[in-house]
Amino acid sequence: MTAAVSSIATVSVEQLSLTIGRRRILTDIDVPPVQRGEILAIVGPNGAGKSSLMRCLCGLLKFQGELRFNGMPVPPLARHRRQWSPHIGYVPQDAGIRAKISVMELLLSAQKTHGHSLAVKKEELARAEQILTQLDIAHLAQSYCPTLSGGQMQMCALAQALVLTPSLLLLDEPTSALDLRHQSRSLKLIRNYVRTQDEQGTPNAAAIVILHDLNLALRYADKVLLIDDGRVTAHGALPDTLTLDVVGKTFGVEGEYLMNSKGDKVLVVY
Ligand SMILES: Nc1ncnc2c1ncn2[C@@H]1O[C@H](COP(=O)(O)OP(=O)(O)O)[C@@H](O)[C@H]1O
Ligand SMILES: [Mg+2]
C-alpha cells in the first residue's frame, strides 16, 4: 500500500473537490507538485476554502480527486492522518493546546507518540531545547500550557510540529497571533528547516503555509496558490504570480508595488 512510503518528497493534488452536506466547498483544485526545499503559500479571502483544502491534504476531510505523495496516488483508505504521522506536521488555524502539562513535557511527549520506550532520551531533550531556542521561546519551557497567550500557544504548536522532523509541513495561518518579531522568526525558522539538507543533499521537507499577509508570502514563500470561492484563481512563482491585477480581483483592493531599501518588492495597499 502507498502508505508504506517512509517519507514524503513531493505532494500534489489533481481535481480535488469537497462537498460538506449539500455545500460545495472546493471545486477542481489542482496543486502542482510541491517539492522538498520549497514553501508554497496559499492565499485568498476569508471563507475561500484554504483551511478546508489543508484539512483534505492531511486526511481530516474526505474528498473527491487525487492526492499524490512522491507522484503516487494515495488511495482514499490510506489518506487518514494516522497513516502518515509523523511524516506530516500539521498545525491547524487557532491551534489550542489543551494538554495540562508544561511546554517541555509537551515536546517530549510528542516525541514519544511514535516510539516505544517512555524514558526520556538525551537526544529528545536536546531536540526539544533546540526548537524552543530557535523559536525564541526557551523561556517558556517550564510554563504550563493552559496559561499561555494565543501567540505563545501558536509558537508552541509550531514547535510541537517541528520537533518530530516531518517531511511535509502543513501550517494554517501560523503567524496570525504573533508579534512582528515572532512572525519573521517563525517563518525564517520554517524556511531554514525546509531547506536544510541531509548528507545526501536532500532538503528536510516541503511546506504548504496559509498566509493572510501577502508581504510575508512574498518574502518567505517560493510559490503561491490563490484560492477564491473554492477555486484556484492563480498559481506560480513569487513574486510574478501576485500581479496587482490578480490581487485586485481576488481581494477587491487597489495598491502598488514599491521597492524597499533591500531591493525586495513590497505590496502597499491603499
Ligand atoms: N464543516 C463544515 N460544514 C459546513 N461548511 C463548512 C465547514 N467547514 C467549512 N465550511 C465552509 O466552507 C467555506 C470555506 O471555509 P474555510 O476552508 O475555513 O475557509 P478559509 O480558511 O479560506 O477562510 C466557508 O464558507 C465555511 O463556512
Ligand atoms: Mg482558514
PDB file of C-alpha atoms and ligand atoms in Angstrom:
ATOM      1  CA  MET A   1       0.000   0.000   0.000  1.00  0.00           C
ATOM      2  CA  THR A   2       1.159   3.534  -0.733  1.00  0.00           C
ATOM      3  CA  ALA A   3       1.090   4.362   2.977  1.00  0.00           C
ATOM      4  CA  ALA A   4       4.226   2.258   3.398  1.00  0.00           C
ATOM      5  CA  VAL A   5       6.278   5.092   1.808  1.00  0.00           C
ATOM      6  CA  SER A   6       8.630   6.106   4.598  1.00  0.00           C
ATOM      7  CA  SER A   7       8.769   9.821   3.860  1.00  0.00           C
ATOM      8  CA  ILE A   8       7.211  12.415   1.609  1.00  0.00           C
ATOM      9  CA  ALA A   9       9.338  14.025  -1.103  1.00  0.00           C
ATOM     10  CA  THR A  10       6.575  15.775  -3.051  1.00  0.00           C
ATOM     11  CA  VAL A  11       2.894  16.452  -2.572  1.00  0.00           C
ATOM     12  CA  SER A  12       0.416  17.292  -5.301  1.00  0.00           C
ATOM     13  CA  VAL A  13      -3.312  17.335  -5.910  1.00  0.00           C
ATOM     14  CA  GLU A  14      -5.419  16.883  -9.023  1.00  0.00           C
ATOM     15  CA  GLN A  15      -9.047  17.843  -9.452  1.00  0.00           C
ATOM     16  CA  LEU A  16      -9.830  17.898  -5.754  1.00  0.00           C
ATOM     17  CA  SER A  17     -13.447  18.673  -4.921  1.00  0.00           C
ATOM     18  CA  LEU A  18     -15.015  18.826  -1.486  1.00  0.00           C
ATOM     19  CA  THR A  19     -18.688  18.823  -0.584  1.00  0.00           C
ATOM     20  CA  ILE A  20     -19.876  19.056   3.010  1.00  0.00           C
ATOM     21  CA  GLY A  21     -23.550  18.272   3.439  1.00  0.00           C
ATOM     22  CA  ARG A  22     -25.090  19.891   0.376  1.00  0.00           C
ATOM     23  CA  ARG A  23     -22.481  22.608   0.141  1.00  0.00           C
ATOM     24  CA  ARG A  24     -19.726  22.540  -2.452  1.00  0.00           C
ATOM     25  CA  ILE A  25     -16.688  23.991  -0.645  1.00  0.00           C
ATOM     26  CA  LEU A  26     -13.880  23.264  -3.143  1.00  0.00           C
ATOM     27  CA  THR A  27     -14.080  22.648  -6.903  1.00  0.00           C
ATOM     28  CA  ASP A  28     -11.456  21.083  -9.186  1.00  0.00           C
ATOM     29  CA  ILE A  29      -8.424  22.188  -7.191  1.00  0.00           C
ATOM     30  CA  ASP A  30      -5.057  21.401  -8.797  1.00  0.00           C
ATOM     31  CA  VAL A  31      -1.889  21.826  -6.742  1.00  0.00           C
ATOM     32  CA  PRO A  32       1.197  21.137  -8.890  1.00  0.00           C
ATOM     33  CA  PRO A  33       3.956  19.219  -7.041  1.00  0.00           C
ATOM     34  CA  VAL A  34       5.478  20.947  -4.022  1.00  0.00           C
ATOM     35  CA  GLN A  35       8.999  19.563  -3.589  1.00  0.00           C
ATOM     36  CA  ARG A  36      11.166  19.259  -0.531  1.00  0.00           C
ATOM     37  CA  GLY A  37      13.039  22.520  -0.020  1.00  0.00           C
ATOM     38  CA  GLU A  38      10.049  24.578  -1.229  1.00  0.00           C
ATOM     39  CA  ILE A  39       7.379  26.625   0.506  1.00  0.00           C
ATOM     40  CA  LEU A  40       4.008  27.030  -1.185  1.00  0.00           C
ATOM     41  CA  ALA A  41       1.905  29.862   0.241  1.00  0.00           C
ATOM     42  CA  ILE A  42      -1.865  29.528  -0.019  1.00  0.00           C
ATOM     43  CA  VAL A  43      -3.633  32.885  -0.003  1.00  0.00           C
ATOM     44  CA  GLY A  44      -7.197  34.009  -0.557  1.00  0.00           C
ATOM     45  CA  PRO A  45     -10.124  35.840   1.042  1.00  0.00           C
ATOM     46  CA  ASN A  46     -11.828  34.649   4.240  1.00  0.00           C
ATOM     47  CA  GLY A  47     -14.075  31.685   3.570  1.00  0.00           C
ATOM     48  CA  ALA A  48     -12.351  30.857   0.252  1.00  0.00           C
ATOM     49  CA  GLY A  49     -11.667  27.254   1.330  1.00  0.00           C
ATOM     50  CA  LYS A  50      -7.968  27.410   2.331  1.00  0.00           C
ATOM     51  CA  SER A  51      -8.337  25.632   5.678  1.00  0.00           C
ATOM     52  CA  SER A  52     -10.656  23.042   4.149  1.00  0.00           C
ATOM     53  CA  LEU A  53      -8.052  22.252   1.480  1.00  0.00           C
ATOM     54  CA  MET A  54      -5.370  21.807   4.133  1.00  0.00           C
ATOM     55  CA  ARG A  55      -7.653  19.525   6.144  1.00  0.00           C
ATOM     56  CA  CYS A  56      -8.109  17.417   2.995  1.00  0.00           C
ATOM     57  CA  LEU A  57      -4.336  17.186   2.489  1.00  0.00           C
ATOM     58  CA  CYS A  58      -3.699  15.856   5.963  1.00  0.00           C
ATOM     59  CA  GLY A  59      -6.503  13.320   5.890  1.00  0.00           C
ATOM     60  CA  LEU A  60      -9.024  15.045   8.144  1.00  0.00           C
ATOM     61  CA  LEU A  61     -11.682  15.515   5.433  1.00  0.00           C
ATOM     62  CA  LYS A  62     -12.801  13.073   2.750  1.00  0.00           C
ATOM     63  CA  PHE A  63     -12.786  14.489  -0.775  1.00  0.00           C
ATOM     64  CA  GLN A  64     -13.053  13.576  -4.432  1.00  0.00           C
ATOM     65  CA  GLY A  65      -9.962  13.719  -6.642  1.00  0.00           C
ATOM     66  CA  GLU A  66      -6.364  12.638  -6.465  1.00  0.00           C
ATOM     67  CA  LEU A  67      -3.830  13.240  -3.710  1.00  0.00           C
ATOM     68  CA  ARG A  68      -0.282  12.219  -4.615  1.00  0.00           C
ATOM     69  CA  PHE A  69       2.743  11.745  -2.381  1.00  0.00           C
ATOM     70  CA  ASN A  70       6.011  11.231  -4.280  1.00  0.00           C
ATOM     71  CA  GLY A  71       3.993  11.199  -7.514  1.00  0.00           C
ATOM     72  CA  MET A  72       1.990   8.140  -6.407  1.00  0.00           C
ATOM     73  CA  PRO A  73      -1.762   8.327  -5.801  1.00  0.00           C
ATOM     74  CA  VAL A  74      -2.732   7.902  -2.161  1.00  0.00           C
ATOM     75  CA  PRO A  75      -5.893   5.754  -2.209  1.00  0.00           C
ATOM     76  CA  PRO A  76      -8.830   7.085  -0.125  1.00  0.00           C
ATOM     77  CA  LEU A  77      -8.383   4.435   2.566  1.00  0.00           C
ATOM     78  CA  ALA A  78      -4.718   5.354   3.008  1.00  0.00           C
ATOM     79  CA  ARG A  79      -5.317   9.097   3.353  1.00  0.00           C
ATOM     80  CA  HIS A  80      -6.160   9.090   7.035  1.00  0.00           C
ATOM     81  CA  ARG A  81      -3.933  11.298   9.126  1.00  0.00           C
ATOM     82  CA  ARG A  82      -2.788   8.454  11.383  1.00  0.00           C
ATOM     83  CA  GLN A  83      -1.270   6.635   8.392  1.00  0.00           C
ATOM     84  CA  TRP A  84       1.136   9.482   7.660  1.00  0.00           C
ATOM     85  CA  SER A  85       2.031  10.517  11.142  1.00  0.00           C
ATOM     86  CA  PRO A  86       4.778  11.508  11.968  1.00  0.00           C
ATOM     87  CA  HIS A  87       5.735  12.457   8.378  1.00  0.00           C
ATOM     88  CA  ILE A  88       3.165  15.259   8.285  1.00  0.00           C
ATOM     89  CA  GLY A  89       3.454  18.152  10.733  1.00  0.00           C
ATOM     90  CA  TYR A  90       0.040  19.864  10.707  1.00  0.00           C
ATOM     91  CA  VAL A  91      -0.728  22.955  12.749  1.00  0.00           C
ATOM     92  CA  PRO A  92      -4.401  23.978  12.445  1.00  0.00           C
ATOM     93  CA  GLN A  93      -5.717  27.530  12.457  1.00  0.00           C
ATOM     94  CA  ASP A  94      -6.087  28.769  16.060  1.00  0.00           C
ATOM     95  CA  ALA A  95      -4.243  25.724  17.365  1.00  0.00           C
ATOM     96  CA  GLY A  96      -5.177  25.435  21.015  1.00  0.00           C
ATOM     97  CA  ILE A  97      -3.129  23.209  23.301  1.00  0.00           C
ATOM     98  CA  ARG A  98      -5.477  21.634  25.795  1.00  0.00           C
ATOM     99  CA  ALA A  99      -2.891  19.376  27.440  1.00  0.00           C
ATOM    100  CA  LYS A 100      -2.431  20.178  31.138  1.00  0.00           C
ATOM    101  CA  ILE A 101       1.341  19.827  31.065  1.00  0.00           C
ATOM    102  CA  SER A 102       4.347  22.096  30.633  1.00  0.00           C
ATOM    103  CA  VAL A 103       5.680  23.149  27.220  1.00  0.00           C
ATOM    104  CA  MET A 104       8.777  20.949  27.685  1.00  0.00           C
ATOM    105  CA  GLU A 105       6.600  17.969  28.633  1.00  0.00           C
ATOM    106  CA  LEU A 106       4.509  18.651  25.516  1.00  0.00           C
ATOM    107  CA  LEU A 107       7.570  18.475  23.260  1.00  0.00           C
ATOM    108  CA  LEU A 108       8.923  15.377  24.990  1.00  0.00           C
ATOM    109  CA  SER A 109       5.595  13.538  24.879  1.00  0.00           C
ATOM    110  CA  ALA A 110       5.186  14.466  21.176  1.00  0.00           C
ATOM    111  CA  GLN A 111       8.407  12.571  20.508  1.00  0.00           C
ATOM    112  CA  LYS A 112       7.085   9.569  22.468  1.00  0.00           C
ATOM    113  CA  THR A 113       3.882   9.163  20.437  1.00  0.00           C
ATOM    114  CA  HIS A 114       5.723   7.174  17.792  1.00  0.00           C
ATOM    115  CA  GLY A 115       8.302   5.343  19.884  1.00  0.00           C
ATOM    116  CA  HIS A 116       8.114   2.530  22.377  1.00  0.00           C
ATOM    117  CA  SER A 117      10.154   3.475  25.424  1.00  0.00           C
ATOM    118  CA  LEU A 118       8.742   6.063  27.841  1.00  0.00           C
ATOM    119  CA  ALA A 119      12.153   7.037  29.258  1.00  0.00           C
ATOM    120  CA  VAL A 120      13.294  10.466  28.000  1.00  0.00           C
ATOM    121  CA  LYS A 121      16.337  10.112  25.758  1.00  0.00           C
ATOM    122  CA  LYS A 122      19.144  12.667  25.748  1.00  0.00           C
ATOM    123  CA  GLU A 123      18.630  13.431  22.062  1.00  0.00           C
ATOM    124  CA  GLU A 124      14.890  14.012  22.563  1.00  0.00           C
ATOM    125  CA  LEU A 125      15.592  16.546  25.290  1.00  0.00           C
ATOM    126  CA  ALA A 126      18.243  18.187  23.095  1.00  0.00           C
ATOM    127  CA  ARG A 127      15.848  18.369  20.124  1.00  0.00           C
ATOM    128  CA  ALA A 128      13.132  19.980  22.284  1.00  0.00           C
ATOM    129  CA  GLU A 129      15.592  22.526  23.688  1.00  0.00           C
ATOM    130  CA  GLN A 130      16.949  23.287  20.213  1.00  0.00           C
ATOM    131  CA  ILE A 131      13.495  24.012  18.752  1.00  0.00           C
ATOM    132  CA  LEU A 132      12.488  26.209  21.690  1.00  0.00           C
ATOM    133  CA  THR A 133      15.719  28.212  21.357  1.00  0.00           C
ATOM    134  CA  GLN A 134      15.342  28.574  17.586  1.00  0.00           C
ATOM    135  CA  LEU A 135      11.803  29.861  18.027  1.00  0.00           C
ATOM    136  CA  ASP A 136      12.970  32.264  20.760  1.00  0.00           C
ATOM    137  CA  ILE A 137      10.672  30.676  23.358  1.00  0.00           C
ATOM    138  CA  ALA A 138      13.187  28.796  25.549  1.00  0.00           C
ATOM    139  CA  HIS A 139      11.909  30.849  28.497  1.00  0.00           C
ATOM    140  CA  LEU A 140       8.513  29.120  28.130  1.00  0.00           C
ATOM    141  CA  ALA A 141       9.904  25.581  28.627  1.00  0.00           C
ATOM    142  CA  GLN A 142       8.502  25.205  32.138  1.00  0.00           C
ATOM    143  CA  SER A 143       5.286  27.181  31.503  1.00  0.00           C
ATOM    144  CA  TYR A 144       2.006  25.360  31.978  1.00  0.00           C
ATOM    145  CA  CYS A 145       0.338  25.111  28.520  1.00  0.00           C
ATOM    146  CA  PRO A 146      -3.170  26.304  29.583  1.00  0.00           C
ATOM    147  CA  THR A 147      -1.673  29.584  30.833  1.00  0.00           C
ATOM    148  CA  LEU A 148      -0.018  30.562  27.517  1.00  0.00           C
ATOM    149  CA  SER A 149      -1.198  33.562  25.482  1.00  0.00           C
ATOM    150  CA  GLY A 150      -2.639  32.986  21.995  1.00  0.00           C
ATOM    151  CA  GLY A 151       0.658  33.904  20.333  1.00  0.00           C
ATOM    152  CA  GLN A 152       2.746  31.809  22.732  1.00  0.00           C
ATOM    153  CA  MET A 153       0.420  28.876  22.102  1.00  0.00           C
ATOM    154  CA  GLN A 154       0.848  29.318  18.351  1.00  0.00           C
ATOM    155  CA  MET A 155       4.642  29.206  18.727  1.00  0.00           C
ATOM    156  CA  CYS A 156       4.411  26.089  20.913  1.00  0.00           C
ATOM    157  CA  ALA A 157       2.109  24.354  18.416  1.00  0.00           C
ATOM    158  CA  LEU A 158       4.718  25.055  15.717  1.00  0.00           C
ATOM    159  CA  ALA A 159       7.468  23.704  17.998  1.00  0.00           C
ATOM    160  CA  GLN A 160       5.368  20.583  18.606  1.00  0.00           C
ATOM    161  CA  ALA A 161       5.097  20.004  14.831  1.00  0.00           C
ATOM    162  CA  LEU A 162       8.803  20.661  14.122  1.00  0.00           C
ATOM    163  CA  VAL A 163      10.137  18.528  16.971  1.00  0.00           C
ATOM    164  CA  LEU A 164       9.113  15.391  15.051  1.00  0.00           C
ATOM    165  CA  THR A 165      11.152  16.439  11.962  1.00  0.00           C
ATOM    166  CA  PRO A 166       8.262  15.943   9.487  1.00  0.00           C
ATOM    167  CA  SER A 167       8.910  15.753   5.721  1.00  0.00           C
ATOM    168  CA  LEU A 168       5.698  17.663   4.959  1.00  0.00           C
ATOM    169  CA  LEU A 169       4.672  20.736   6.942  1.00  0.00           C
ATOM    170  CA  LEU A 170       1.072  21.947   6.694  1.00  0.00           C
ATOM    171  CA  LEU A 171       0.639  25.232   8.560  1.00  0.00           C
ATOM    172  CA  ASP A 172      -2.677  27.075   8.688  1.00  0.00           C
ATOM    173  CA  GLU A 173      -2.026  30.770   9.381  1.00  0.00           C
ATOM    174  CA  PRO A 174       0.950  30.057  11.670  1.00  0.00           C
ATOM    175  CA  THR A 175       1.671  33.748  12.232  1.00  0.00           C
ATOM    176  CA  SER A 176      -1.848  35.131  12.761  1.00  0.00           C
ATOM    177  CA  ALA A 177      -1.403  35.733  16.527  1.00  0.00           C
ATOM    178  CA  LEU A 178       2.293  36.622  16.513  1.00  0.00           C
ATOM    179  CA  ASP A 179       4.028  39.953  17.043  1.00  0.00           C
ATOM    180  CA  LEU A 180       6.274  41.255  14.237  1.00  0.00           C
ATOM    181  CA  ARG A 181       9.482  39.784  15.688  1.00  0.00           C
ATOM    182  CA  HIS A 182       7.988  36.319  16.105  1.00  0.00           C
ATOM    183  CA  GLN A 183       6.283  36.415  12.690  1.00  0.00           C
ATOM    184  CA  SER A 184       9.606  36.739  10.923  1.00  0.00           C
ATOM    185  CA  ARG A 185      11.409  34.491  13.400  1.00  0.00           C
ATOM    186  CA  SER A 186       8.884  31.662  12.825  1.00  0.00           C
ATOM    187  CA  LEU A 187       8.853  31.989   9.049  1.00  0.00           C
ATOM    188  CA  LYS A 188      12.649  32.159   8.901  1.00  0.00           C
ATOM    189  CA  LEU A 189      12.867  29.016  11.003  1.00  0.00           C
ATOM    190  CA  ILE A 190      10.298  27.275   8.810  1.00  0.00           C
ATOM    191  CA  ARG A 191      12.267  28.267   5.709  1.00  0.00           C
ATOM    192  CA  ASN A 192      15.567  27.121   7.213  1.00  0.00           C
ATOM    193  CA  TYR A 193      14.024  23.861   8.356  1.00  0.00           C
ATOM    194  CA  VAL A 194      12.524  23.185   4.915  1.00  0.00           C
ATOM    195  CA  ARG A 195      15.775  23.965   3.077  1.00  0.00           C
ATOM    196  CA  THR A 196      18.313  22.277   5.364  1.00  0.00           C
ATOM    197  CA  GLN A 197      19.808  19.290   3.586  1.00  0.00           C
ATOM    198  CA  ASP A 198      20.926  15.891   4.867  1.00  0.00           C
ATOM    199  CA  GLU A 199      24.280  14.326   3.920  1.00  0.00           C
ATOM    200  CA  GLN A 200      22.853  13.183   0.571  1.00  0.00           C
ATOM    201  CA  GLY A 201      21.804  16.747  -0.245  1.00  0.00           C
ATOM    202  CA  THR A 202      18.076  16.075   0.278  1.00  0.00           C
ATOM    203  CA  PRO A 203      16.222  19.004   1.840  1.00  0.00           C
ATOM    204  CA  ASN A 204      14.275  18.261   5.072  1.00  0.00           C
ATOM    205  CA  ALA A 205      10.745  18.977   3.964  1.00  0.00           C
ATOM    206  CA  ALA A 206       8.146  20.547   1.711  1.00  0.00           C
ATOM    207  CA  ALA A 207       5.864  23.132   3.310  1.00  0.00           C
ATOM    208  CA  ILE A 208       2.405  24.440   2.499  1.00  0.00           C
ATOM    209  CA  VAL A 209       1.594  27.529   4.525  1.00  0.00           C
ATOM    210  CA  ILE A 210      -1.655  29.508   4.580  1.00  0.00           C
ATOM    211  CA  LEU A 211      -0.883  33.212   4.989  1.00  0.00           C
ATOM    212  CA  HIS A 212      -3.022  36.332   5.018  1.00  0.00           C
ATOM    213  CA  ASP A 213      -0.151  38.769   4.827  1.00  0.00           C
ATOM    214  CA  LEU A 214       0.859  38.873   1.167  1.00  0.00           C
ATOM    215  CA  ASN A 215       4.163  40.547   2.046  1.00  0.00           C
ATOM    216  CA  LEU A 216       5.101  37.593   4.271  1.00  0.00           C
ATOM    217  CA  ALA A 217       4.239  35.295   1.362  1.00  0.00           C
ATOM    218  CA  LEU A 218       6.404  37.412  -0.958  1.00  0.00           C
ATOM    219  CA  ARG A 219       9.293  37.328   1.475  1.00  0.00           C
ATOM    220  CA  TYR A 220       9.312  33.692   2.579  1.00  0.00           C
ATOM    221  CA  ALA A 221       7.477  31.519   0.041  1.00  0.00           C
ATOM    222  CA  ASP A 222       8.750  30.185  -3.293  1.00  0.00           C
ATOM    223  CA  LYS A 223       5.358  29.719  -4.926  1.00  0.00           C
ATOM    224  CA  VAL A 224       1.809  30.858  -4.320  1.00  0.00           C
ATOM    225  CA  LEU A 225      -1.632  29.357  -4.866  1.00  0.00           C
ATOM    226  CA  LEU A 226      -4.577  31.755  -4.827  1.00  0.00           C
ATOM    227  CA  ILE A 227      -7.970  30.383  -3.897  1.00  0.00           C
ATOM    228  CA  ASP A 228     -11.173  32.348  -4.313  1.00  0.00           C
ATOM    229  CA  ASP A 229     -14.631  30.936  -3.695  1.00  0.00           C
ATOM    230  CA  GLY A 230     -13.381  27.346  -3.641  1.00  0.00           C
ATOM    231  CA  ARG A 231     -11.423  27.537  -6.900  1.00  0.00           C
ATOM    232  CA  VAL A 232      -7.794  28.153  -7.818  1.00  0.00           C
ATOM    233  CA  THR A 233      -7.510  31.539  -9.497  1.00  0.00           C
ATOM    234  CA  ALA A 234      -3.711  31.720  -9.871  1.00  0.00           C
ATOM    235  CA  HIS A 235      -0.659  29.590  -9.221  1.00  0.00           C
ATOM    236  CA  GLY A 236       3.035  30.068  -9.812  1.00  0.00           C
ATOM    237  CA  ALA A 237       6.332  31.505  -8.706  1.00  0.00           C
ATOM    238  CA  LEU A 238       6.644  34.565  -6.496  1.00  0.00           C
ATOM    239  CA  PRO A 239       6.618  37.499  -6.962  1.00  0.00           C
ATOM    240  CA  ASP A 240       5.451  37.222 -10.601  1.00  0.00           C
ATOM    241  CA  THR A 241       2.145  35.461  -9.880  1.00  0.00           C
ATOM    242  CA  LEU A 242       0.870  38.082  -7.434  1.00  0.00           C
ATOM    243  CA  THR A 243       0.218  40.765 -10.030  1.00  0.00           C
ATOM    244  CA  LEU A 244      -1.709  43.851  -8.998  1.00  0.00           C
ATOM    245  CA  ASP A 245      -4.491  42.691 -11.294  1.00  0.00           C
ATOM    246  CA  VAL A 246      -4.747  39.292  -9.550  1.00  0.00           C
ATOM    247  CA  VAL A 247      -4.564  40.879  -6.083  1.00  0.00           C
ATOM    248  CA  GLY A 248      -7.184  43.457  -7.059  1.00  0.00           C
ATOM    249  CA  LYS A 249      -9.617  40.880  -8.475  1.00  0.00           C
ATOM    250  CA  THR A 250      -9.182  38.434  -5.583  1.00  0.00           C
ATOM    251  CA  PHE A 251      -9.272  40.809  -2.633  1.00  0.00           C
ATOM    252  CA  GLY A 252     -11.101  43.803  -4.102  1.00  0.00           C
ATOM    253  CA  VAL A 253      -8.318  46.232  -3.182  1.00  0.00           C
ATOM    254  CA  GLU A 254      -6.072  48.650  -5.040  1.00  0.00           C
ATOM    255  CA  GLY A 255      -2.398  49.058  -4.393  1.00  0.00           C
ATOM    256  CA  GLU A 256       1.061  49.210  -5.849  1.00  0.00           C
ATOM    257  CA  TYR A 257       4.432  47.547  -5.572  1.00  0.00           C
ATOM    258  CA  LEU A 258       7.313  49.536  -4.152  1.00  0.00           C
ATOM    259  CA  MET A 259      10.954  48.530  -3.857  1.00  0.00           C
ATOM    260  CA  ASN A 260      12.327  48.570  -0.304  1.00  0.00           C
ATOM    261  CA  SER A 261      15.919  49.522   0.542  1.00  0.00           C
ATOM    262  CA  LYS A 262      16.957  45.852   0.314  1.00  0.00           C
ATOM    263  CA  GLY A 263      15.709  45.638  -3.255  1.00  0.00           C
ATOM    264  CA  ASP A 264      12.650  43.498  -2.391  1.00  0.00           C
ATOM    265  CA  LYS A 265       9.196  44.127  -3.832  1.00  0.00           C
ATOM    266  CA  VAL A 266       6.715  45.228  -1.191  1.00  0.00           C
ATOM    267  CA  LEU A 267       2.975  45.415  -1.740  1.00  0.00           C
ATOM    268  CA  VAL A 268       1.289  48.560  -0.459  1.00  0.00           C
ATOM    269  CA  VAL A 269      -2.493  48.508  -0.356  1.00  0.00           C
ATOM    270  CA  TYR A 270      -4.334  51.861  -0.480  1.00  0.00           C
TER     271      TYR A 270
HETATM  272  N1  LIG B   1     -17.678  21.560   8.499  1.00  0.00           N
HETATM  273  C1  LIG B   1     -18.227  22.461   7.693  1.00  0.00           C
HETATM  274  N2  LIG B   1     -19.537  22.403   7.381  1.00  0.00           N
HETATM  275  C2  LIG B   1     -20.086  23.318   6.545  1.00  0.00           C
HETATM  276  N3  LIG B   1     -19.423  24.310   5.958  1.00  0.00           N
HETATM  277  C3  LIG B   1     -18.116  24.413   6.224  1.00  0.00           C
HETATM  278  C4  LIG B   1     -17.443  23.501   7.107  1.00  0.00           C
HETATM  279  N4  LIG B   1     -16.129  23.853   7.161  1.00  0.00           N
HETATM  280  C5  LIG B   1     -16.001  24.943   6.385  1.00  0.00           C
HETATM  281  N5  LIG B   1     -17.185  25.285   5.828  1.00  0.00           N
HETATM  282  C6  LIG B   1     -17.442  26.405   4.924  1.00  0.00           C
HETATM  283  O1  LIG B   1     -16.507  26.307   3.870  1.00  0.00           O
HETATM  284  C7  LIG B   1     -16.087  27.582   3.446  1.00  0.00           C
HETATM  285  C8  LIG B   1     -14.573  27.615   3.474  1.00  0.00           C
HETATM  286  O2  LIG B   1     -14.123  27.585   4.825  1.00  0.00           O
HETATM  287  P1  LIG B   1     -12.570  27.584   5.195  1.00  0.00           P
HETATM  288  O3  LIG B   1     -11.947  26.461   4.469  1.00  0.00           O
HETATM  289  O4  LIG B   1     -12.476  27.602   6.663  1.00  0.00           O
HETATM  290  O5  LIG B   1     -12.134  28.974   4.558  1.00  0.00           O
HETATM  291  P2  LIG B   1     -10.791  29.826   4.757  1.00  0.00           P
HETATM  292  O6  LIG B   1      -9.831  29.001   5.551  1.00  0.00           O
HETATM  293  O7  LIG B   1     -10.315  30.132   3.366  1.00  0.00           O
HETATM  294  O8  LIG B   1     -11.199  31.079   5.477  1.00  0.00           O
HETATM  295  C9  LIG B   1     -16.728  28.589   4.396  1.00  0.00           C
HETATM  296  O9  LIG B   1     -17.838  29.163   3.776  1.00  0.00           O
HETATM  297  C10 LIG B   1     -17.143  27.749   5.580  1.00  0.00           C
HETATM  298  O10 LIG B   1     -18.300  28.287   6.184  1.00  0.00           O
HETATM  299 MG    MG B   2      -8.950  29.315   7.387  1.00  0.00          MG
END
